[in-house]
Amino acid sequence: MKRHTFPHGIHPPELKHLTESKDIETVPAPETLVIPLHQHFGKPAKPLVEKGDDIFLGQKIAESDGLFSASVHSSVSGKVKSIDPFSHPGGSPVPAVTVINDGEDRTDSKILKKEMSLEEVARLSSKEILEKVKEAGVVGMGGAAFPTAVKLNPPSDKPIDCFILNGCECEPMLTADDRLMQKYPHEIIKGAELACKATGAKRIIIGIEDNKKKAYALFCQQVKNCPSIFLSESERPFREVALLKTKYPQGAEKNLIYALLKREVPRGGLPFDVGTVVQNVATSKAIWDAVSRNRPLYERIVTVSGSGVNETKNVSVRIGTPIYHVLDFCGGIKEDANLLIIGGPMMGIVQWTTDVPVIKGTSGIITWKVSQAPLEFSCIRCSRCVDHCPMRLVPTQLAKLVKYDHLSEAESWGILDCVECGSCQYICPSKIPLVQWLRLGKTKIISKKRKKSA
Amino acid sequence: MTNILWPIITMGALGLLFSIGLVLAYKKLRVEEDPRVVKISEVLPQANCGACGYSGCRAFAEAVVKGEASPNGCPVGGGEASEQIADILGVKVEDTAKKVARVLCRGSLEAAKDRGFYTGISTCAAAHLIGGNKQCSFGCLGFGDCARACPFDAIEMGKDGLPVISEEKCTACGICVEECPRDIIELYPVSQDILVFCRSRDKAALSRKFCKNACIACGICVRACPEGIILEDNLAKIADYSKIKEEHIPAIEKCPTKAIGRISQE
């Protein structure tokens, strides 16, 4: 069996065994939820509700503001307690709507109880599909939270021939996508077909890493069995499943495109530029739910794992549920746990409090017990970071350029291509915080550019 | 003897030739320069700090002569330089009050609680990327980016983890203001000695939890001088300094968290 891959990258311990056999459990909605208005790449959404308003499940509580923004919906029914800045997994507080749950889950009549039939779905035009995806506030659920409606609407001069479904889940420990693929294969495939209809792609490739054998076997079978949303045989996109080597960061968009199609996204470019669109499998399911049931994105699947939690689980959580509530559902955290990461262990963000909400991009909650922070030493110029950087950059040099504020030189060395995957820092024997340096440099360069254009 | 004669003659002739060339080049290719640029450059502090918005003192001098920059555009040279520049140009400038950078946070190591154990890069900009090392998301991070950036050595990191700005050395160039990721340094006229030393827009309960010296928007200062001080975004704000009179100050200084008051002179 051919296993696709990309050059460079790393092999961190997978640690998927902690949760890969655990089926998805549903966390009951808590009494109070905090739904941040900024859960996506781009500007925060504008609130549509006020303090004291009565809201129902799935009601749009904030409207997207600008092109790269996404709408936010309520994940329970109840009363709005306040709209104030609240701590956010990203680190800095953002405006959030606090909702008191009445436990009744009264829903909007627009949300359909049953899926529309395939014939009804087939009648939808690509414009209607896009409108529904936008209305449902769907964003990329792999972590970057890029608004899906923007991704599915490529510029007309860039024809799309291939839609890639990203089922890599290359982050160690996370198994949420794995479990999702095993539970909802048809929804995922149909969601991908809707994306094909919107973008005009004629081919679907489902990329799955070889440590998810069950999901791979299931998909190999289901691509043949799953009914299509295209009624005529000739319109149907060609479906195929591709096995990928287990390597980090296989699921990074640009690496995945290279691994599967051997196409290289140009510097500063997007997957559009090489005729592809990549979506996470969870996003694909969200697209299907949004289109076939008008169901907005108010729930997601999260892996709770690590040595600091009593029971590791895969759970389905309403957006806005505080992390401590999810951890309590998993038997609480151990007394000696001292590290909490939201996201995967490689790219996730360390938290200082458990009082932050689950957002659309939260793929994992990792708790850990660490004895002490690694000591940083000087660079010994071993070039391991250069050998492993999936974007083929020179992290050690870039870090140095940022340190001494040579930003324009750092830019010419390609710092803006960095995807912040953390491979360089993982492999660095001197434990230099390379990712933080690179991120700092990128932020400085981007803010300087913004200032210049303003 | 004749051995040395020929080299002297040839070298001398070459020297003469080149000097004639130089004289001709000087006459033909000379660029006329406004003498005022040189004069203005001389009165400028030559710190090349860039605070005026130009790449250096010379560039600023050229801009002033062209009329693009105002004669009082050099914050470092202050009133003295602007008067001299105005003399050179034969214009009048209004007197600009000398300004000084002030730190608007009293979240010292003791007063403001840490979020956790921060092990990343020890600069404010890097810590700010992940939301900071302190619980308060508005206050001083204490890694001294401002002190490192100051070209005049006017900022020192105090023992309490807050920057201390020397009033004499500070030239109000504004580089620290730009550098601070939390915007807690601002330029104020030297004469203004009542300031709000907090930027936290968190609600009172939160800011009190995060920092002992945070403004809790209780309104004591506003009641003391309603014309001069207002509350905005859970934070006291001096709206009009000229309205604050000597008799208001004792009442203002009753601030329970000492978030507003006189600048302490150490």
XYZ file of C-alpha atoms in Angstrom:
720
model
C 0.000 0.000 0.000
C 1.397 3.345 -1.008
C 1.660 5.807 1.824
C 1.900 9.464 0.813
C 4.011 11.965 2.709
C 6.013 15.207 2.550
C 9.706 15.916 3.182
C 10.952 16.877 6.674
C 8.659 16.836 9.726
C 8.943 14.994 13.032
C 7.707 11.889 14.853
C 6.590 12.858 18.346
C 5.115 10.131 20.611
C 1.559 9.581 19.376
C -0.153 8.853 22.706
C -3.415 8.226 20.848
C -4.042 5.009 22.809
C -5.299 7.104 25.747
C -8.540 7.951 23.973
C -8.741 6.177 20.613
C -11.016 3.414 21.901
C -13.349 5.806 23.734
C -16.648 6.532 22.027
C -18.021 10.073 21.925
C -19.931 10.998 25.083
C -22.132 14.069 25.420
C -21.325 16.594 28.133
C -24.603 17.928 29.611
C -24.952 21.661 29.034
C -23.877 23.659 32.110
C -25.992 26.281 33.893
C -23.943 29.196 32.634
C -22.178 29.404 29.298
C -19.848 32.052 28.016
C -19.936 32.342 24.234
C -17.073 34.484 22.900
C -17.830 36.687 19.901
C -14.372 36.052 18.510
C -13.970 32.377 17.693
C -12.543 32.716 14.227
C -9.771 34.174 12.152
C -10.677 37.819 11.471
C -12.678 40.499 13.215
C -14.954 39.763 16.231
C -18.643 39.440 15.410
C -21.124 42.211 16.259
C -23.600 41.236 19.016
C -27.292 41.098 18.052
C -28.710 40.510 21.535
C -28.834 42.616 24.673
C -28.645 41.967 28.382
C -31.861 40.327 29.625
C -32.912 39.007 26.202
C -34.554 35.609 26.002
C -32.748 33.458 23.457
C -33.283 29.989 22.066
C -30.947 27.226 20.992
C -29.306 28.009 17.680
C -30.324 31.670 17.630
C -27.825 33.932 15.937
C -26.445 36.116 18.728
C -23.760 37.901 16.748
C -23.445 38.871 13.107
C -20.214 38.482 11.172
C -18.422 41.785 10.740
C -16.474 41.940 7.528
C -15.226 39.384 5.038
C -13.142 37.172 7.316
C -15.582 37.064 10.188
C -18.217 34.490 11.158
C -21.581 34.579 12.907
C -21.957 33.182 16.415
C -25.012 31.250 17.657
C -26.359 30.375 21.063
C -25.723 26.795 22.136
C -28.534 26.670 24.712
C -31.853 28.406 25.330
C -32.083 30.876 28.189
C -31.405 34.448 29.194
C -28.498 36.734 28.331
C -26.802 37.684 31.592
C -24.198 40.067 30.247
C -22.017 40.998 27.285
C -18.535 41.717 28.633
C -14.935 40.853 27.903
C -14.121 37.388 29.212
C -10.983 35.264 29.254
C -10.444 33.384 26.006
C -8.267 30.394 25.087
C -6.188 32.752 22.922
C -4.814 34.488 26.018
C -6.348 37.953 25.954
C -9.964 38.621 26.967
C -12.508 39.148 24.174
C -16.164 40.276 24.318
C -18.421 37.356 25.165
C -22.119 36.719 25.745
C -22.848 35.051 29.085
C -26.030 32.941 28.895
C -28.002 31.442 31.807
C -29.246 28.075 30.565
C -32.908 27.295 31.263
C -32.330 23.639 30.430
C -35.248 23.454 28.013
C -33.302 23.593 24.741
C -36.115 25.425 22.955
C -34.979 25.578 19.350
C -35.524 27.793 16.415
C -38.268 26.500 14.097
C -35.867 26.999 11.188
C -33.677 24.166 12.467
C -35.025 20.977 10.927
C -35.498 17.928 13.138
C -34.886 15.601 10.226
C -32.392 15.913 7.437
C -33.677 17.094 4.098
C -33.955 14.318 1.553
C -31.127 13.916 -0.957
C -33.390 15.184 -3.747
C -34.050 18.393 -1.827
C -30.359 18.867 -1.134
C -29.573 18.166 -4.783
C -31.825 21.017 -5.863
C -29.818 23.607 -3.911
C -27.607 25.846 -6.012
C -24.019 26.496 -5.032
C -25.003 30.007 -4.000
C -27.654 28.641 -1.623
C -25.129 26.229 -0.139
C -22.677 29.063 0.517
C -25.417 31.200 2.048
C -26.427 28.398 4.409
C -22.837 27.713 5.445
C -22.286 31.408 6.127
C -25.558 31.692 8.049
C -24.581 28.742 10.251
C -21.275 30.376 11.226
C -19.200 27.387 10.131
C -15.443 27.853 10.533
C -12.499 25.502 10.021
C -12.571 23.163 13.012
C -9.001 21.954 12.808
C -7.857 24.877 14.915
C -7.186 27.894 12.714
C -10.941 28.661 12.516
C -10.891 30.226 9.071
C -14.471 31.032 7.957
C -15.593 28.144 5.731
C -17.882 30.234 3.525
C -14.824 32.237 2.427
C -12.849 29.083 1.711
C -15.648 27.585 -0.373
C -15.903 30.725 -2.479
C -12.605 30.890 -4.372
C -11.913 33.765 -6.781
C -13.387 33.003 -10.203
C -9.992 33.130 -11.952
C -8.729 30.221 -9.823
C -10.494 27.023 -10.920
C -10.625 24.268 -8.290
C -10.192 20.693 -9.483
C -9.610 18.833 -6.231
C -11.220 18.937 -2.804
C -9.108 17.437 -0.030
C -10.744 16.159 3.115
C -8.258 16.375 5.962
C -8.558 13.388 8.262
C -4.895 13.358 9.287
C -5.226 14.539 12.853
C -1.453 14.621 13.052
C -1.353 16.244 16.499
C -0.378 13.702 19.146
C -3.059 12.682 21.680
C -6.050 14.025 19.755
C -8.574 11.429 18.598
C -11.684 13.586 18.175
C -11.539 13.493 14.351
C -10.780 9.768 14.384
C -13.909 9.043 16.420
C -15.947 11.465 14.337
C -14.882 9.712 11.127
C -15.892 6.355 12.559
C -19.270 7.647 13.716
C -20.391 9.894 10.837
C -18.747 8.709 7.583
C -21.784 9.470 5.415
C -22.293 12.973 6.772
C -18.615 13.744 6.165
C -18.666 12.456 2.593
C -21.913 14.279 1.780
C -20.513 17.472 3.322
C -17.501 17.125 1.054
C -19.789 16.720 -1.960
C -21.582 19.926 -1.009
C -18.190 21.637 -0.864
C -17.423 20.218 -4.325
C -20.670 21.643 -5.625
C -19.830 25.076 -4.181
C -16.270 25.119 -5.504
C -16.741 23.157 -8.703
C -14.188 20.500 -7.754
C -14.474 17.162 -9.573
C -12.413 15.016 -7.244
C -12.509 14.307 -3.498
C -9.458 12.890 -1.757
C -9.839 11.809 1.844
C -6.409 11.789 3.483
C -6.072 9.588 6.577
C -2.869 8.827 8.507
C -1.922 5.178 8.881
C -2.353 5.214 12.664
C -6.115 5.401 12.124
C -6.560 1.988 10.510
C -10.223 1.608 11.536
C -11.264 4.934 10.070
C -9.292 4.184 6.903
C -10.926 0.793 6.424
C -14.360 2.262 7.058
C -13.868 5.066 4.557
C -12.498 2.727 1.883
C -15.803 0.894 2.127
C -18.089 3.922 2.537
C -16.807 5.945 -0.417
C -18.453 3.242 -2.537
C -21.639 2.884 -0.473
C -22.471 6.441 0.495
C -25.319 7.935 -1.591
C -24.445 11.049 -3.546
C -26.086 14.476 -3.471
C -25.573 14.679 -7.205
C -28.475 13.011 -8.960
C -26.910 12.492 -12.347
C -24.025 10.079 -12.560
C -21.911 12.359 -14.761
C -21.814 15.234 -12.253
C -20.577 13.128 -9.357
C -17.071 13.921 -8.168
C -14.626 11.046 -8.069
C -14.079 9.894 -4.463
C -10.875 8.298 -3.252
C -9.219 7.540 0.066
C -5.481 8.050 0.492
C -3.314 6.590 3.213
C -0.669 8.915 4.647
C 2.401 8.200 6.733
C 2.025 9.096 10.378
C 4.182 12.165 10.635
C 3.777 15.601 12.146
C 2.596 18.040 10.645
C 0.979 15.896 7.950
C -2.336 17.714 8.462
C -0.921 21.158 7.783
C -2.724 22.305 4.651
C 0.295 22.956 2.458
C 2.073 19.757 3.466
C -1.044 17.706 2.874
C -1.484 19.118 -0.630
C 2.127 18.287 -1.403
C 1.832 14.797 0.033
C -1.292 13.938 -1.956
C -0.901 15.840 -5.220
C 2.787 16.834 -5.265
C 1.676 20.416 -5.866
C 3.501 23.165 -4.020
C 1.567 26.188 -2.791
C 3.610 29.269 -3.768
C 5.091 31.559 -1.132
C 2.395 33.764 0.344
C -0.221 31.871 -1.663
C -3.283 29.857 -0.681
C -4.437 26.366 -1.719
C -6.645 28.141 -4.330
C -3.481 28.915 -6.250
C -2.878 25.226 -6.962
C -6.522 24.406 -7.616
C -7.361 22.803 -4.276
C -9.465 23.426 -1.194
C -8.685 21.607 2.045
C -11.235 21.085 4.808
C -11.084 19.249 8.082
C -13.460 16.276 8.448
C -15.265 17.946 11.370
C -15.855 21.019 9.216
C -17.267 18.799 6.492
C -19.798 17.368 8.927
C -20.649 20.909 10.061
C -21.256 21.859 6.405
C -23.644 18.912 6.013
C -25.519 19.835 9.215
C -25.727 23.463 8.162
C -27.092 22.682 4.716
C -29.333 19.679 5.335
C -30.778 20.757 8.673
C -30.076 24.528 8.831
C -28.274 23.644 12.038
C -25.733 26.256 13.104
C -22.380 25.284 14.562
C -22.994 25.199 18.317
C -21.433 21.913 19.304
C -18.141 20.171 18.662
C -16.165 17.088 19.562
C -13.212 17.525 21.890
C -10.574 15.095 23.123
C -9.837 15.343 26.845
C -6.526 13.657 27.475
C -3.212 13.784 29.289
C -1.770 12.509 32.531
C -3.457 15.212 34.589
C -7.090 14.183 34.092
C -8.764 11.271 35.877
C -10.638 9.824 32.877
C -9.505 10.496 29.327
C -12.487 10.860 26.982
C -13.796 12.028 23.632
C -16.712 14.298 24.342
C -19.288 16.294 22.439
C -19.466 19.759 24.004
C -21.644 22.815 23.435
C -19.654 25.882 22.384
C -19.254 28.169 25.383
C -19.052 25.431 28.025
C -16.343 26.333 30.542
C -13.311 24.043 30.513
C -13.693 23.225 34.223
C -17.166 21.830 33.506
C -15.753 19.536 30.813
C -12.913 18.451 33.101
C -15.393 17.743 35.924
C -17.349 15.543 33.527
C -14.133 13.612 32.960
C -13.688 12.922 36.674
C -11.852 16.161 37.457
C -8.150 16.911 37.307
C -5.548 15.251 39.473
C -4.129 17.276 42.320
C -0.600 17.409 40.950
C -1.619 18.432 37.409
C -0.010 21.774 36.621
C -0.290 22.319 32.887
C -3.428 22.903 30.843
C -3.286 23.161 27.064
C -6.204 23.942 24.783
C -5.699 22.442 21.346
C -3.163 19.754 20.583
C 0.063 19.353 22.559
C 2.154 20.662 19.650
C 0.241 23.782 18.630
C -2.155 24.298 21.535
C -2.099 27.287 23.838
C -1.227 26.995 27.530
C -3.936 28.303 29.843
C -3.657 29.880 33.262
C -7.197 29.226 34.375
C -9.842 26.537 33.765
C -12.447 29.294 33.492
C -12.203 29.670 29.725
C -14.892 28.516 27.303
C -14.732 25.824 24.621
C -14.786 27.580 21.247
C -15.310 26.432 17.658
C -11.602 25.764 17.173
C -11.034 23.791 20.400
C -9.945 20.314 19.317
C -8.481 19.113 22.580
C -8.104 19.789 26.276
C -4.796 18.414 27.486
C -3.805 18.411 31.145
C -0.377 17.440 32.229
C 1.971 17.096 35.119
C 5.351 18.625 34.335
C 8.189 18.573 36.812
C 10.030 21.664 35.642
C 10.456 23.879 32.645
C 13.309 22.831 30.328
C 16.417 24.989 30.616
C 17.356 26.974 27.553
C 20.908 26.709 26.204
C 22.719 28.472 23.389
C 22.293 27.315 19.819
C 24.916 24.676 19.010
C 24.243 24.998 15.273
C 23.331 21.335 14.896
C 20.809 22.302 12.169
C 18.205 19.851 13.398
C 15.532 22.556 13.119
C 16.564 23.120 9.504
C 16.380 19.385 8.783
C 12.886 19.062 10.236
C 11.132 22.303 9.294
C 8.223 21.244 7.041
C 8.248 24.647 5.340
C 11.990 24.310 4.674
C 12.950 27.439 6.599
C 15.977 28.093 8.816
C 14.369 28.572 12.233
C 17.563 29.225 14.198
C 18.614 32.023 11.869
C 15.116 33.496 11.831
C 14.977 33.502 15.636
C 18.284 35.324 15.757
C 17.173 37.901 13.201
C 14.007 38.577 15.192
C 15.975 38.780 18.435
C 18.151 41.571 17.057
C 15.235 43.248 15.280
C 16.406 42.665 11.683
C 12.824 42.278 10.595
C 13.151 43.024 6.888
C 15.953 40.490 6.631
C 13.833 37.951 8.488
C 11.096 38.577 5.967
C 13.445 37.906 3.072
C 14.418 34.625 4.789
C 10.741 33.675 4.559
C 9.562 34.088 8.145
C 5.999 34.681 6.969
C 5.870 31.129 5.563
C 6.215 29.708 9.075
C 3.093 27.776 10.092
C 4.071 27.702 13.787
C 3.826 23.909 13.875
C 6.482 23.665 16.597
C 8.612 20.972 14.925
C 11.778 23.077 15.308
C 11.289 23.666 18.987
C 10.372 20.035 19.613
C 13.561 18.818 17.974
C 15.890 21.534 19.359
C 18.412 19.989 21.791
C 19.042 23.404 23.366
C 15.318 23.962 23.941
C 15.309 27.436 22.418
C 11.755 28.854 22.284
C 11.969 29.114 18.491
C 8.226 29.189 17.833
C 7.726 32.125 20.145
C 10.542 34.041 18.445
C 9.129 33.328 15.009
C 5.618 34.199 16.076
C 6.880 37.423 17.599
C 8.671 38.300 14.354
C 5.609 37.507 12.248
C 3.362 39.607 14.479
C 5.787 42.531 14.352
C 6.160 42.390 10.570
C 2.414 42.089 9.977
C 1.565 44.951 12.337
C 4.219 47.106 10.670
C 2.715 46.373 7.261
C -0.747 47.233 8.556
C 0.519 50.533 9.913
C 2.117 51.366 6.588
C -1.013 50.627 4.583
C -3.243 52.514 7.039
C 70.926 62.006 -6.474
C 69.341 61.776 -9.949
C 67.833 58.457 -8.856
C 65.401 60.319 -6.567
C 64.797 63.220 -8.956
C 62.649 61.413 -11.507
C 60.215 59.924 -8.991
C 59.786 63.360 -7.369
C 59.075 64.975 -10.699
C 56.620 62.299 -11.872
C 54.780 62.125 -8.547
C 54.660 65.906 -8.379
C 53.298 66.137 -11.903
C 50.656 63.510 -11.171
C 49.662 65.317 -7.990
C 49.297 68.580 -9.885
C 47.212 66.901 -12.547
C 44.821 65.324 -10.063
C 44.449 68.501 -8.042
C 43.529 70.410 -11.200
C 40.969 67.657 -11.889
C 39.573 68.004 -8.385
C 39.313 71.779 -8.636
C 37.494 71.502 -11.945
C 35.140 68.854 -10.555
C 34.441 71.039 -7.531
C 33.562 73.979 -9.740
C 31.456 72.026 -12.222
C 29.708 69.353 -10.174
C 29.045 71.292 -6.969
C 25.549 70.902 -5.469
C 24.208 74.084 -3.971
C 23.092 73.369 -0.406
C 20.890 75.546 1.684
C 23.148 76.847 4.473
C 20.173 76.803 6.788
C 20.108 73.005 6.742
C 23.621 72.922 8.148
C 22.797 75.541 10.741
C 19.653 73.742 11.864
C 21.494 70.440 12.013
C 23.960 72.058 14.357
C 21.326 73.079 16.883
C 19.621 69.681 16.816
C 20.649 67.151 19.486
C 22.154 64.702 16.921
C 20.601 61.752 18.710
C 19.133 60.460 15.425
C 16.349 58.891 17.480
C 13.672 59.277 14.837
C 11.096 60.637 17.267
C 10.271 63.484 14.859
C 9.164 60.938 12.290
C 12.200 61.397 10.012
C 15.115 59.047 9.640
C 17.508 61.284 11.538
C 18.401 64.820 12.594
C 19.675 65.790 9.153
C 16.530 64.554 7.417
C 14.454 66.519 9.897
C 16.521 69.678 9.246
C 15.933 69.316 5.504
C 12.214 68.810 6.078
C 12.022 71.936 8.243
C 13.729 74.044 5.590
C 11.391 72.678 2.926
C 8.486 73.572 5.173
C 7.319 69.953 5.576
C 8.051 69.808 9.291
C 7.271 72.328 11.979
C 10.225 74.024 13.731
C 9.009 72.594 17.053
C 8.865 69.061 15.663
C 11.920 67.823 17.550
C 10.676 66.572 20.922
C 14.197 65.908 22.163
C 15.543 69.389 21.565
C 12.398 70.830 23.114
C 11.728 74.534 23.445
C 15.366 75.579 23.200
C 15.967 73.914 19.850
C 12.684 75.079 18.383
C 13.477 78.697 19.316
C 16.878 78.477 17.661
C 15.406 76.844 14.570
C 12.764 79.562 14.412
C 15.524 82.201 14.655
C 17.411 80.615 11.761
C 14.293 80.511 9.622
C 13.110 83.900 10.790
C 9.714 82.655 11.975
C 7.991 82.553 15.328
C 6.921 79.387 17.143
C 4.601 79.046 20.027
C 6.198 77.787 23.174
C 5.746 74.039 23.583
C 5.500 72.720 27.109
C 8.215 70.213 27.941
C 6.834 66.745 28.141
C 7.978 63.636 29.916
C 7.069 59.954 29.663
C 5.041 58.573 32.559
C 4.352 54.954 33.508
C 0.640 54.484 34.049
C 0.682 51.270 36.054
C 1.433 50.459 39.653
C 1.114 46.712 39.243
C 4.411 45.901 40.909
C 5.667 42.363 41.505
C 4.019 42.455 44.890
C 0.744 44.106 43.901
C -0.152 42.338 40.645
C -0.531 38.570 40.724
C 1.170 36.299 38.192
C -0.892 34.004 35.982
C 1.410 31.100 36.366
C 5.023 30.217 35.823
C 6.074 31.949 32.586
C 9.054 30.272 30.945
C 9.044 31.879 27.517
C 11.191 34.637 26.066
C 11.889 37.410 28.568
C 10.587 40.359 26.611
C 7.297 42.180 27.045
C 6.405 41.810 23.365
C 6.825 38.023 23.481
C 4.909 37.644 26.739
C 2.125 39.841 25.407
C 1.636 37.429 22.477
C 0.218 34.774 24.787
C -1.763 37.243 26.872
C 0.982 38.148 29.312
C 2.484 36.683 32.454
C 0.262 38.592 34.848
C -3.399 38.044 35.583
C -4.222 41.630 34.670
C -4.305 41.898 30.910
C -3.719 45.654 30.850
C -0.790 46.192 33.209
C 2.986 46.336 33.008
C 4.625 43.019 32.127
C 7.896 44.046 33.730
C 10.452 42.655 31.249
C 11.844 46.088 30.445
C 11.365 46.446 26.683
C 11.025 50.189 27.335
C 14.311 50.374 29.254
C 16.171 48.566 26.462
C 14.612 50.757 23.789
C 15.342 54.127 25.440
C 18.197 55.811 23.534
C 18.850 58.254 26.390
C 19.208 55.753 29.236
C 16.346 57.429 31.016
C 14.472 54.241 31.957
C 15.550 51.750 34.550
C 13.672 48.714 35.779
C 12.988 49.216 39.473
C 13.215 46.502 42.131
C 9.432 46.300 42.207
C 9.357 45.213 38.562
C 8.103 48.529 37.194
C 10.068 50.908 34.979
C 11.304 54.118 36.583
C 11.717 57.083 34.237
C 14.202 59.801 35.081
C 12.568 63.173 34.541
C 15.893 64.913 33.743
C 17.126 62.358 31.228
C 13.767 61.833 29.491
C 13.496 63.836 26.295
C 9.938 62.787 25.453
C 11.073 61.205 22.193
C 8.217 58.700 22.540
C 10.165 55.567 21.618
C 9.115 53.817 24.842
C 5.500 54.743 24.132
C 5.767 52.933 20.789
C 7.657 49.987 22.248
C 5.315 49.160 25.121
C 2.913 46.438 23.921
C 0.424 47.363 26.615
C 0.448 51.131 25.963
C 1.037 51.992 29.591
C 3.609 54.710 28.906
C 2.317 58.091 27.799
C 3.760 61.572 27.347
C 2.485 64.250 29.717
C 3.552 67.842 30.355
C 6.084 67.926 33.186
C 3.822 70.249 35.137
C 0.948 67.736 35.307
C 1.489 65.886 38.555
C -1.894 64.208 39.066
C -2.278 61.057 36.979
C -4.323 57.851 36.866
C -1.856 55.013 37.374
C -3.971 52.218 35.969
C -5.228 51.132 32.566
C -7.342 48.156 33.545
C -10.749 48.272 31.920
C -11.798 45.107 33.719
C -14.756 45.305 36.052
C -13.938 46.300 39.634
C -14.277 42.799 41.087
C -11.829 41.376 38.558
C -9.260 44.140 38.572
C -9.262 44.101 42.389
C -8.630 40.354 42.309
C -5.780 40.696 39.819
C -3.968 43.683 41.317
C -3.939 45.523 44.639
C -3.275 48.873 43.015
C -5.873 48.751 40.247
C -8.504 51.417 39.702
C -11.811 49.956 40.853
C -13.889 52.823 39.456
C -15.363 53.589 42.886
C -15.783 57.244 41.964
C -14.176 58.883 45.016
C -11.954 61.000 42.780
C -14.873 61.894 40.529
C -16.852 63.162 43.522
C -13.818 65.173 44.630
C -13.565 66.980 41.313
C -16.439 66.213 38.924
C -15.347 68.904 36.456
C -11.897 67.441 35.930
C -12.262 63.674 36.393
C -14.720 61.262 34.797
C -15.278 57.492 34.787
C -14.943 55.724 31.455
C -14.828 51.964 30.791
C -14.450 51.063 34.487
C -11.550 53.450 34.767
C -11.049 56.966 36.129
C -9.889 59.429 33.504
C -8.559 62.948 33.844
C -10.694 64.768 31.308
C -9.486 68.274 32.052
C -6.391 68.713 34.150
C -6.790 72.488 34.392
C -10.009 72.023 36.404
C -8.213 70.154 39.189
C -7.319 72.726 41.836
C -5.062 72.431 44.853
C -8.048 72.133 47.206
C -9.351 69.017 45.387
C -6.158 67.083 45.813
C -6.547 65.851 49.426
C -9.944 64.366 48.520
C -8.556 62.796 45.334
C -5.722 61.242 47.288
C -8.256 59.323 49.376
C -8.283 56.786 46.504
C -8.475 53.391 48.257
C -6.075 51.693 45.849
C -3.812 54.699 45.202
C -4.556 54.346 41.505
C -4.853 58.114 41.154
C -2.656 60.689 42.811
C 0.538 62.651 42.674
C 3.637 61.323 41.015
C 5.883 60.044 43.744
C 9.275 61.711 43.701
C 11.926 59.240 44.680
